[in-house]
CSV table of C-alpha atoms in Angstrom, one decimal:
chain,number,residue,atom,x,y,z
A,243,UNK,CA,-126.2,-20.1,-120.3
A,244,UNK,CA,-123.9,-17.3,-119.9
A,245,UNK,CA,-120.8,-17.7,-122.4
A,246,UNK,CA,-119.0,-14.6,-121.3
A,247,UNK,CA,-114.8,-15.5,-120.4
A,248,UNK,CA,-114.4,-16.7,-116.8
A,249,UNK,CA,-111.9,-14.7,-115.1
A,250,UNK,CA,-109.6,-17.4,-114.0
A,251,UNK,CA,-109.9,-18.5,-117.6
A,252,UNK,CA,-105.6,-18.8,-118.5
A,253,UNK,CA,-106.3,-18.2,-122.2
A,254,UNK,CA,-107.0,-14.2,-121.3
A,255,UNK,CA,-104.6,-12.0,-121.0
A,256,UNK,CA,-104.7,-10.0,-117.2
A,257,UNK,CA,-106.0,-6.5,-117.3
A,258,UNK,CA,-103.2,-4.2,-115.7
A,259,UNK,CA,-103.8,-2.1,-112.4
A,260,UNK,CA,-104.9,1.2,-113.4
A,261,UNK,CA,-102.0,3.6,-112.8
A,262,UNK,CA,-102.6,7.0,-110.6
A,263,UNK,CA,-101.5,9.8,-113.0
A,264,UNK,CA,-98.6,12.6,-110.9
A,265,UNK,CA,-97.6,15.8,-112.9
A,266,UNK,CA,-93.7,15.9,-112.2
A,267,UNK,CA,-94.3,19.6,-111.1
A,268,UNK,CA,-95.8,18.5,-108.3
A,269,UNK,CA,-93.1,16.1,-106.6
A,270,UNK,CA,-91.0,17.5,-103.5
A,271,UNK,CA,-88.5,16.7,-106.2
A,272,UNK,CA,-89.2,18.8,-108.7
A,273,UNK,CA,-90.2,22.3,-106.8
A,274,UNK,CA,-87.7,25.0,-108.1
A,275,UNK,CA,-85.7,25.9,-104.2
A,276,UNK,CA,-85.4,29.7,-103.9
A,277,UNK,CA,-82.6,31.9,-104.0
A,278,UNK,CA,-81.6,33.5,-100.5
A,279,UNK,CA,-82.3,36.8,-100.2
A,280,UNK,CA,-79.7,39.3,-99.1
A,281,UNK,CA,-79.9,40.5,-96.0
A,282,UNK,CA,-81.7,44.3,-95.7
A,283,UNK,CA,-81.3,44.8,-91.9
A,284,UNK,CA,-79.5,47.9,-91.2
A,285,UNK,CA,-76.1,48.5,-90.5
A,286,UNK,CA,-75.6,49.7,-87.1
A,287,UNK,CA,-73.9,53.2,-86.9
A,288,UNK,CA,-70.8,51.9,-85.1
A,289,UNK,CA,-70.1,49.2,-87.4
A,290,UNK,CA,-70.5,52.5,-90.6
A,291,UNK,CA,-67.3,52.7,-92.7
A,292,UNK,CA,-65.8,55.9,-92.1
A,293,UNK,CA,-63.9,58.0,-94.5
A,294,UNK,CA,-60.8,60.0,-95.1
A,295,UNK,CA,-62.7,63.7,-94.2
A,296,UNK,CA,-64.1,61.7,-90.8
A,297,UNK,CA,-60.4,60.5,-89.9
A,298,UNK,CA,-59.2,64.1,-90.7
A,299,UNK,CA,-62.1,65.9,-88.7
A,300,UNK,CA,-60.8,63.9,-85.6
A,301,UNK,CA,-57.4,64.1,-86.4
A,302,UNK,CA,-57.8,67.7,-86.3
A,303,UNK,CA,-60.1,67.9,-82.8
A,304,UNK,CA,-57.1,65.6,-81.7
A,305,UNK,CA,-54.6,68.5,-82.6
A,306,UNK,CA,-56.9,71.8,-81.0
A,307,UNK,CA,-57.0,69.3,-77.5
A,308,UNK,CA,-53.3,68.5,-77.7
A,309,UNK,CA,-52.3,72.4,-78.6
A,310,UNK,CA,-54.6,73.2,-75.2
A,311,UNK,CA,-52.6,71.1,-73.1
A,312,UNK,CA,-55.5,68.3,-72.8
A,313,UNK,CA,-53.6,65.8,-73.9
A,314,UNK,CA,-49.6,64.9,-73.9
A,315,UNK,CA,-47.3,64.3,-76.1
A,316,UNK,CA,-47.5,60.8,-75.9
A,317,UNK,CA,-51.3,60.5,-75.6
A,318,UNK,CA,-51.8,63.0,-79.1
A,319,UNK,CA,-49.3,60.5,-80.8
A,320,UNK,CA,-51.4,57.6,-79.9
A,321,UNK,CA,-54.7,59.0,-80.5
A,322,UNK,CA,-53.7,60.1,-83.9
A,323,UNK,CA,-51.9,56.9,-85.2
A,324,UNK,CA,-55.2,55.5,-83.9
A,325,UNK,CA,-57.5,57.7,-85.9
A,326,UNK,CA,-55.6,57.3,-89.5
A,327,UNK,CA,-56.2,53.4,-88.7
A,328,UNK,CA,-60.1,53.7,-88.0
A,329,UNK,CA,-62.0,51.4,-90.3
A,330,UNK,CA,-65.8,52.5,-88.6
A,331,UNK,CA,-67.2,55.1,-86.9
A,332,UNK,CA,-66.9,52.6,-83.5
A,333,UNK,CA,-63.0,53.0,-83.7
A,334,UNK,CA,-63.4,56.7,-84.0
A,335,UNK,CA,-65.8,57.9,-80.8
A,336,UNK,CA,-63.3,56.8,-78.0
A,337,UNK,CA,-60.4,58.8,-79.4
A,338,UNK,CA,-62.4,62.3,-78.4
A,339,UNK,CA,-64.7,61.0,-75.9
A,340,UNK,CA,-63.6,62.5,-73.2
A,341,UNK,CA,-62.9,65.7,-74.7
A,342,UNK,CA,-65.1,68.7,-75.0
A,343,UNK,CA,-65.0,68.8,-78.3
A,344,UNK,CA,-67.0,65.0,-78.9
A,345,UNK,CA,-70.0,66.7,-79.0
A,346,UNK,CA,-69.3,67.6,-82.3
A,347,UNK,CA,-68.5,64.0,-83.2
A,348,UNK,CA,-72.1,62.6,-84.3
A,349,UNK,CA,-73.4,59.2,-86.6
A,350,UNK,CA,-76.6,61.6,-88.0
A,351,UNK,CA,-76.4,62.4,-91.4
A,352,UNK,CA,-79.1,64.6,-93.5
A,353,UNK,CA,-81.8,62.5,-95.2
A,354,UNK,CA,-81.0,61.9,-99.3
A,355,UNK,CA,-84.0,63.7,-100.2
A,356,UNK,CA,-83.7,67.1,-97.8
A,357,UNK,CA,-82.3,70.0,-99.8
A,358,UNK,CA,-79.4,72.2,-98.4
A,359,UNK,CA,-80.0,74.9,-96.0
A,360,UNK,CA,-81.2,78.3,-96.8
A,361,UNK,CA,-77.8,80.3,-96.4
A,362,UNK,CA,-78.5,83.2,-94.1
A,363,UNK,CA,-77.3,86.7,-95.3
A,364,UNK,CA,-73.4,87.4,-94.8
A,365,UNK,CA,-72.4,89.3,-92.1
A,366,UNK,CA,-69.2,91.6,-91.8
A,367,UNK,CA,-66.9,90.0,-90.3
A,368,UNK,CA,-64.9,91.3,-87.4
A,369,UNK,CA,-62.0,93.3,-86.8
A,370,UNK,CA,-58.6,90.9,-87.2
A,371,UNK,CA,-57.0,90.4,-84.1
A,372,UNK,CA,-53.7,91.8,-83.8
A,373,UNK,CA,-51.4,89.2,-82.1
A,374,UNK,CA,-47.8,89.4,-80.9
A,375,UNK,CA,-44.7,88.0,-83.4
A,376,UNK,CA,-44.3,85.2,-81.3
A,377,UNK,CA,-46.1,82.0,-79.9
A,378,UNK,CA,-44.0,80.2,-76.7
A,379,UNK,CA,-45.1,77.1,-74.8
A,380,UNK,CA,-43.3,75.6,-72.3
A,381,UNK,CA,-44.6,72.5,-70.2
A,382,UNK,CA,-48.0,73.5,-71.7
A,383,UNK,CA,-49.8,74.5,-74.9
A,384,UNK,CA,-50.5,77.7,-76.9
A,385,UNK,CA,-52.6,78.2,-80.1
A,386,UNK,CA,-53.1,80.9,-82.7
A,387,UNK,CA,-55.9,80.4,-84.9
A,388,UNK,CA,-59.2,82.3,-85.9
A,389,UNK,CA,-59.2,85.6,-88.2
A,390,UNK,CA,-55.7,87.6,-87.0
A,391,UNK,CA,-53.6,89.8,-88.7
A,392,UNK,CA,-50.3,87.8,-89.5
A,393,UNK,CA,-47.3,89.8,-90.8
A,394,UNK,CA,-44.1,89.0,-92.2
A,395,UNK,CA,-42.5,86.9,-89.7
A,396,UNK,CA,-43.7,84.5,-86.8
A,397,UNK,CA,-41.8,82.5,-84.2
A,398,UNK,CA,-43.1,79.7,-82.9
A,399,UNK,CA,-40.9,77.6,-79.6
A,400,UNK,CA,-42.2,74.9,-77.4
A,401,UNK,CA,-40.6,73.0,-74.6
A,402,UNK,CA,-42.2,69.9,-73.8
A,403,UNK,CA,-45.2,71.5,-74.7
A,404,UNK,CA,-47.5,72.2,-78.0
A,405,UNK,CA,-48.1,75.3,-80.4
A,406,UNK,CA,-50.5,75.1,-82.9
A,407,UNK,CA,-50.6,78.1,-85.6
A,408,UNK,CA,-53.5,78.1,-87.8
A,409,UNK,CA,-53.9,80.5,-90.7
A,410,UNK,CA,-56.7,79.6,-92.9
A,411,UNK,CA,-58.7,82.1,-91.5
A,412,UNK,CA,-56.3,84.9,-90.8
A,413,UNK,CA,-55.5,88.1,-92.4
A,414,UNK,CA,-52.2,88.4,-94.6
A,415,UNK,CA,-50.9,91.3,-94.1
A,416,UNK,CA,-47.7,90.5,-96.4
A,417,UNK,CA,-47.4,88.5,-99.3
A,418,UNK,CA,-44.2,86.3,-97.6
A,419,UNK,CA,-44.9,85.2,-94.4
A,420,UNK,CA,-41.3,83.5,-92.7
A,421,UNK,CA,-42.3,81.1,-89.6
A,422,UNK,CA,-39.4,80.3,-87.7
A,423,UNK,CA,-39.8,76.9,-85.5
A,424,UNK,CA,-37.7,75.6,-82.6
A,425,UNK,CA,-39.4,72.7,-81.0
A,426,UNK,CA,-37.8,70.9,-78.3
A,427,UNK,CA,-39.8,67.8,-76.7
A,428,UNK,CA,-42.9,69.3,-78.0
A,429,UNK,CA,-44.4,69.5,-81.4
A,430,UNK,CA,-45.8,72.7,-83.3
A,431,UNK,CA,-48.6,72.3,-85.9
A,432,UNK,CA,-49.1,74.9,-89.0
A,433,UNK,CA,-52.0,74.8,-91.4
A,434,UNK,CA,-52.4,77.2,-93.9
A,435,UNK,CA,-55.0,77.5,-96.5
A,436,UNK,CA,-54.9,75.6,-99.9
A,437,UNK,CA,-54.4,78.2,-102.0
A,438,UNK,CA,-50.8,79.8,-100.9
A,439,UNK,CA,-47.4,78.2,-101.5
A,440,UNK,CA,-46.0,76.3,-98.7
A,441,UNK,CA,-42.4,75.8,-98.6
A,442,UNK,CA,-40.1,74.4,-96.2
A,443,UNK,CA,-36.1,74.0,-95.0
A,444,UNK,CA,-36.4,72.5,-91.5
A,445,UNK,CA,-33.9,70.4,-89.5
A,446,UNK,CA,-35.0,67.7,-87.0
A,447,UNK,CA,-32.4,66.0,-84.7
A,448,UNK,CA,-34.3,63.1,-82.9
A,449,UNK,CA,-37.6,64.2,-84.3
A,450,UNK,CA,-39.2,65.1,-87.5
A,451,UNK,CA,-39.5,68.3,-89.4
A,452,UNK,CA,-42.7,67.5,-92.0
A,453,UNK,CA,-43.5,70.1,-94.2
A,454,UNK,CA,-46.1,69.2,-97.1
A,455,UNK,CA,-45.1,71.6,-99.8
A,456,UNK,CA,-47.1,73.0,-102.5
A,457,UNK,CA,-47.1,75.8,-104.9
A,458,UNK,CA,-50.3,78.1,-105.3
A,459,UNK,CA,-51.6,78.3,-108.9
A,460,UNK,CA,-52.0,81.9,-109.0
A,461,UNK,CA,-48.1,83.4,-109.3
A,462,UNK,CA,-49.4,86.0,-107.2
A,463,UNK,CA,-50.9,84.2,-104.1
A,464,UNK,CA,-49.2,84.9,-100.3
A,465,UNK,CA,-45.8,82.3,-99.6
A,466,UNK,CA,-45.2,80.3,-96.8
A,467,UNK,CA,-42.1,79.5,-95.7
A,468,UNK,CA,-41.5,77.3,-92.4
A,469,UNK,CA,-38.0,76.6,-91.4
A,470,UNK,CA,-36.5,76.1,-87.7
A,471,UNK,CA,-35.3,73.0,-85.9
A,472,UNK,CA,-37.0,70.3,-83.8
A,473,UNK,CA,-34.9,68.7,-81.0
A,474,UNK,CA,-36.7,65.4,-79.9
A,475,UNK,CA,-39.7,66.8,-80.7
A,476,UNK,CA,-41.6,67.3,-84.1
A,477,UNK,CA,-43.0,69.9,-86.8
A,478,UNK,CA,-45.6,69.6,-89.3
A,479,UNK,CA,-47.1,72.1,-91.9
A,480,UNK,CA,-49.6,71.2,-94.3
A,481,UNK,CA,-52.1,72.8,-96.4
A,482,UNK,CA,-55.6,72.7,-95.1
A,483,UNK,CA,-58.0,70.9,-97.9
A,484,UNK,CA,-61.2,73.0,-98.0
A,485,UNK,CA,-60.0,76.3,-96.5
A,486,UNK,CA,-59.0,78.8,-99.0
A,487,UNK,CA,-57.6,82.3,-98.0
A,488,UNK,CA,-59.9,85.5,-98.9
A,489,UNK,CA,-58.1,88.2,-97.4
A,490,UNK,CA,-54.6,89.6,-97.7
A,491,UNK,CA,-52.5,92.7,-98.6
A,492,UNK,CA,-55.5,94.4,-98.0
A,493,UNK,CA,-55.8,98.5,-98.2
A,494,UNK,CA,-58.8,99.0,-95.7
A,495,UNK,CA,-56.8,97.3,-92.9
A,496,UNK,CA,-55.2,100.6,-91.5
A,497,UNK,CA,-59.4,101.8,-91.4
A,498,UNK,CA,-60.1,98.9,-89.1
């Protein structure tokens, strides 16, 4: 006779359902969600952040095509306003490109890891130029620049035209150069190098007589003084950051 409990018997308690066993982990849930990952794609050379050096190197190819009579008044003023306000190297390339001088004007820039390249041996440099007292340009443009012998005075006048007068690379031949400036619908443009004095006592009537003064360090370095008037037209002289001058007052330049 079998005596085990009937399972409909009521005075058994029921056995519960087995219940399937889940690790939390495991639950759609539960999974940790991943951080996004910032984006490594390249930045495309146009869309590059340009600096104060880039605008400058374009504000000064700007200044060589205007003093050459490649561009106008108008045009130069426009291009240049433009070039100070360029945020990437995108805004930069149509200001020069259709000037000879946008081959110079490239994105490619030397690998982190290359070393700088081997110097070659100094050469003498050449003769200076000697150049007459005055630059004129008148419905055009006219530039001085390069290694010339510059003396104690210099006049500079341009009707509705452009003069540009560079001297970081010329050779003082005084230690008080005087640059007189009339400028009448045009504009004239004077760098110097960044280690003379640069003083200036301009008038401008209708346009703008700029000149960036500074005073050389060494008491003994070669002054620059720009003064003159510009008649709806414009001056600026400023101090070329970088360019230092090497040669002035010197003896061997009556043995050239």
């Amino acid at each position: 006779m079998d005596n085990s409990p009937s399972q409909d018997d009521p005075g058994q308690p029921p056995v519960p359902a087995p219940v399937p066993l889940t690790k939390p982990e495991l639950t759609p849930q539960s999974q940790p969600v991943a951080a996004p990952r910032p984006s490594t794609a390249p930045v495309a050379d146009a869309e590059m952040r340009v600096s104060d050096a880039d605008r400058e190197r374009i504000a000064e190819l700007l200044r060589d095509a205007y003093a050459e009579g490649r561009l106008d008044a108008e045009e130069h003023a426009e291009r240049i306003g433009a070039a100070y306000a360029a945020k990437t190297f995108g805004d930069l390339v149509p200001l020069t490109r259709d000037l000879p001088a946008h081959r110079s004007v490239s994105f490619d820039k030397p690998p982190l890891g290359a070393g700088e390249p081997a110097t070659a041996p100094a050469r003498p440099l050449p003769p200076a130029r000697q150049e007459a007292p005055s630059v004129v340009a008148i419905f055009g443009g006219a530039a001085r620049k390069g290694r010339w012998r510059v003396g104690s005075h210099l006049t500079a006048f341009t009707a509705f035209g452009g003069v540009d007068i560079d001297l970081t690379d010329a050779v003082f031949e005084s230690p008080e150069v005087e640059i007189t400036v009339t400028a009448i619908f045009g504009g004239v443009e004077i760098r110097v190098p960044e280690n003379v004095s640069l003083l200036g006592s301009g008038v401008g009537i209708f346009g703008g007589f700029d000149v960036r003064e500074q005073t050389a360090a060494d008491p003994y370095a070669p002054v620059v003084r720009v003064k003159g008037v510009a008649l709806f037209g414009g001056c600026n002289a400023k101090p070329r950051r970088g360019k230092k001058l090497k040669e002035w007052v010197r003896k061997q330049l009556g043995a050239e």
